[in-house]
GROMACS .gro file of C-alpha atoms in nm:
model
  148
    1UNK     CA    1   0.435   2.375  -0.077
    2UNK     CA    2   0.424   2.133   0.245
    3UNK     CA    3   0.181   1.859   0.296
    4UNK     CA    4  -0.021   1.845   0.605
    5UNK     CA    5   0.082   1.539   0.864
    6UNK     CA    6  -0.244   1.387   0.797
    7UNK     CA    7  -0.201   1.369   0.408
    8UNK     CA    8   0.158   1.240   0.459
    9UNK     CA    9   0.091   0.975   0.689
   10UNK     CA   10  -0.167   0.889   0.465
   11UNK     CA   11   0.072   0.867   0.176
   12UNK     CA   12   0.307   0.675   0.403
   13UNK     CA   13   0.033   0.403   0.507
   14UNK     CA   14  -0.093   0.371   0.148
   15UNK     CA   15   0.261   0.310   0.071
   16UNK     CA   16   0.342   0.030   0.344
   17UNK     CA   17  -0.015  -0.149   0.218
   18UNK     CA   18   0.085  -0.144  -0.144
   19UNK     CA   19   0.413  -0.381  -0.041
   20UNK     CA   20   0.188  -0.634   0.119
   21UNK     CA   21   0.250  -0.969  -0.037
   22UNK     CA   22   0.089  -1.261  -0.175
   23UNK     CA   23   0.001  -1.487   0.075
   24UNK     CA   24   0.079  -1.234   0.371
   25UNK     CA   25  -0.176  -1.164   0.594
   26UNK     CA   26  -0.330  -0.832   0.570
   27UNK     CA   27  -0.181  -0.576   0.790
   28UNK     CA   28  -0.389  -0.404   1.076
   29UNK     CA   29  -0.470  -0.038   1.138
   30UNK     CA   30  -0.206  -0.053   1.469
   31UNK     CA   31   0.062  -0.269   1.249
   32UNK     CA   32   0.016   0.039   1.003
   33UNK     CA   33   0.010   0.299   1.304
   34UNK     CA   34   0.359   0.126   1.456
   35UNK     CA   35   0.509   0.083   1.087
   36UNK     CA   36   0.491   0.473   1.009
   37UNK     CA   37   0.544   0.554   1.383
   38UNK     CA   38   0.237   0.764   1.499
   39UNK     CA   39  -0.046   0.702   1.728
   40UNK     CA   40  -0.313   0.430   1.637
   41UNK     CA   41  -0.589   0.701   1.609
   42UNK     CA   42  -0.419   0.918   1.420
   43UNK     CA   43  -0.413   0.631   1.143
   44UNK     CA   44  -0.720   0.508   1.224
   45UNK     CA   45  -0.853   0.845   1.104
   46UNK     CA   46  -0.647   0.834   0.802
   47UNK     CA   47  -0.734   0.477   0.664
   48UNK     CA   48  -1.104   0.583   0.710
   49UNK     CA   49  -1.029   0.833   0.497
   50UNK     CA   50  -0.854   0.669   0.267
   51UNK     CA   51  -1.149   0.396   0.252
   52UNK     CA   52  -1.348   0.702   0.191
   53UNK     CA   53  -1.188   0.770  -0.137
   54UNK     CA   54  -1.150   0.402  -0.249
   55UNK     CA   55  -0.828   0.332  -0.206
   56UNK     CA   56  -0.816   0.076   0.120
   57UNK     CA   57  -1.035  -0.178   0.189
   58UNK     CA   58  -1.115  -0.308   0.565
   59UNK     CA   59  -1.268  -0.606   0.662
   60UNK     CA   60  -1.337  -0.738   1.049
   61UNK     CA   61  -1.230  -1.038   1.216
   62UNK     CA   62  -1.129  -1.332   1.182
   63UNK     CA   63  -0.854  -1.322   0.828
   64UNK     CA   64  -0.963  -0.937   0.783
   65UNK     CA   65  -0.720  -0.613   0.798
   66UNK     CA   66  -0.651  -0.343   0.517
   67UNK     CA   67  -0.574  -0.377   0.179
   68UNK     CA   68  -0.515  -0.158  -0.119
   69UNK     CA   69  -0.787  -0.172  -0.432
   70UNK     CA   70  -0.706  -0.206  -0.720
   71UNK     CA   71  -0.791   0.225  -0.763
   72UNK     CA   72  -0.537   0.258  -0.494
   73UNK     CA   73  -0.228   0.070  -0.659
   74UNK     CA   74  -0.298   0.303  -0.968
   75UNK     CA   75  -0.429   0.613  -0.877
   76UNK     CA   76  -0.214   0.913  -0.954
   77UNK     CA   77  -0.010   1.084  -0.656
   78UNK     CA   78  -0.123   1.406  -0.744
   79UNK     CA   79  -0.480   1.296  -0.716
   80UNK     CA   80  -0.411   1.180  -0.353
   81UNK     CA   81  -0.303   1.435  -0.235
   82UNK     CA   82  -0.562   1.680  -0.408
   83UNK     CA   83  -0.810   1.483  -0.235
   84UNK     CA   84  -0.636   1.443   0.086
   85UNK     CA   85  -0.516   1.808   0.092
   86UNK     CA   86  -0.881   1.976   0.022
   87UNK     CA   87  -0.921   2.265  -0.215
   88UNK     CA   88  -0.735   2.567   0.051
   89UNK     CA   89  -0.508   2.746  -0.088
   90UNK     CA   90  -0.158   2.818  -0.013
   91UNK     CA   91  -0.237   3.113   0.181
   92UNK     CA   92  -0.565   3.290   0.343
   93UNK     CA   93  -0.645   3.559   0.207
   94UNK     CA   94  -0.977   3.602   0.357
   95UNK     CA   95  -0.927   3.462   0.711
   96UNK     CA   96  -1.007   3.602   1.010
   97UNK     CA   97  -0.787   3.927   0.954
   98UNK     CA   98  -0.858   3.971   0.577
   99UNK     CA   99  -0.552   4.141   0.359
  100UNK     CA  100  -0.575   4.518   0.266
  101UNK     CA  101  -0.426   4.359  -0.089
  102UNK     CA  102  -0.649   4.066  -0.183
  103UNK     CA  103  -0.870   4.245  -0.435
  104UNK     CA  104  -0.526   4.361  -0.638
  105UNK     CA  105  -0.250   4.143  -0.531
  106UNK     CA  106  -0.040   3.888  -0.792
  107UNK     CA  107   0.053   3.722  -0.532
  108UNK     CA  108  -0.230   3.516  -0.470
  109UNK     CA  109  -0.273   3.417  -0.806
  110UNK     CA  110   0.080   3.303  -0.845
  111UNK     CA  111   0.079   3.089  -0.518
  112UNK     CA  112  -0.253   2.882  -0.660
  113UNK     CA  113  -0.020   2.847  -0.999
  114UNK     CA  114   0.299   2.713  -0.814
  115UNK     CA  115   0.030   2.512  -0.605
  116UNK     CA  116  -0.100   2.360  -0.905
  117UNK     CA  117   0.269   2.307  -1.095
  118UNK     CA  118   0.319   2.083  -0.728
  119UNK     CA  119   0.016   1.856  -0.782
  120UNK     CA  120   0.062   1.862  -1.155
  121UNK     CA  121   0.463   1.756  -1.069
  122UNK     CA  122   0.274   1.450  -0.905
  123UNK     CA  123   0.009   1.330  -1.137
  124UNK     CA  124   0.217   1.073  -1.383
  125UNK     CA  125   0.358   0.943  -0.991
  126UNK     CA  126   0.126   0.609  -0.921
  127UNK     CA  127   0.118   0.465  -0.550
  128UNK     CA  128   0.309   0.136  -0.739
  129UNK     CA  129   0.552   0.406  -0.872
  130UNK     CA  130   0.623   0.509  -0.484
  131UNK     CA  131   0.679   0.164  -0.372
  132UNK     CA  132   0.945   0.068  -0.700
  133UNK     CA  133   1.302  -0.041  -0.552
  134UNK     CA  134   1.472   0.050  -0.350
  135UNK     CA  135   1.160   0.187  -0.166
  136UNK     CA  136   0.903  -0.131  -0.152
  137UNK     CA  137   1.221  -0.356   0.030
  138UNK     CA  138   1.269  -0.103   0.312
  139UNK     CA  139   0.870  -0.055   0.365
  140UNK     CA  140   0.903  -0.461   0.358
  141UNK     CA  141   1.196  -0.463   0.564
  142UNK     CA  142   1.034  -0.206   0.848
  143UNK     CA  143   0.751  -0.501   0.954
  144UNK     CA  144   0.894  -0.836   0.856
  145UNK     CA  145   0.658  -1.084   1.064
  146UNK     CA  146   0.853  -1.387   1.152
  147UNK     CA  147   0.702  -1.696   0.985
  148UNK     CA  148   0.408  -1.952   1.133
   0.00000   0.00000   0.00000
């Protein structure tokens, strides 16, 4: 199983957010964007979807930025990346050039039952779990602002 780029930056910037601090400032969209090295749009798109689902928070100006709710510190991995991921299966079977196979094939069937071993391999995983040590000090580590 691989993730799309878009579900793992996503997992990356929910992870960065979840190491904010008490009494930091909230990170921005382009801190976020720098922090997991891609383009600003491409996390722009992926914190609106992850606001979508609950899980960041954005406010404007002045003292605003992105922070993680409370359903986004807890909510199981596996969840994520359900929603994140959409409900396609591992391969297409009915695409543009449909298989000669699909109406008797095991194949199919065993692909959406390793898919769902994956996700189920993820759902006791919190975001908080993610971020435990050694991980949360590097995300830290990868923006440290420099006080005042």
């Amino acid at each position: 199983m691989r993730l799309t780029k878009f579900t793992d930056l996503a997992l990356r910037s929910i992870m960065r957010l979840a190491v904010v601090r008490d009494g930091d400032e909230p990170m921005a969209t382009r801190e976020v964007a720098e922090v997991v090295g891609v383009p600003y749009t491409h996390a722009a798109k992926a914190i609106t979807r992850l606001q979508h689902l609950g899980v960041v928070e954005a406010r404007r100006g002045r003292g605003g930025g992105l922070t993680l709710t409370a359903l986004g510190r807890h909510a199981s991995v596996g969840w994520l990346v359900r929603e994140l991921e959409g409900e396609a299966e591992v391969v297409d079977c009915d695409g543009e050039s449909p298989c000669p196979l699909r109406g008797a094939c095991r194949l199919r069937g065993a692909l959406r039952d390793a898919q769902e071993a994956f996700y189920a391999a993820l759902d006791p995983l919190t975001v908080t779990d993610l971020v435990a040590s050694p991980t949360g000090p590097v995300l830290i580590g990868l923006t440290e602002r420099p006080p005042g």
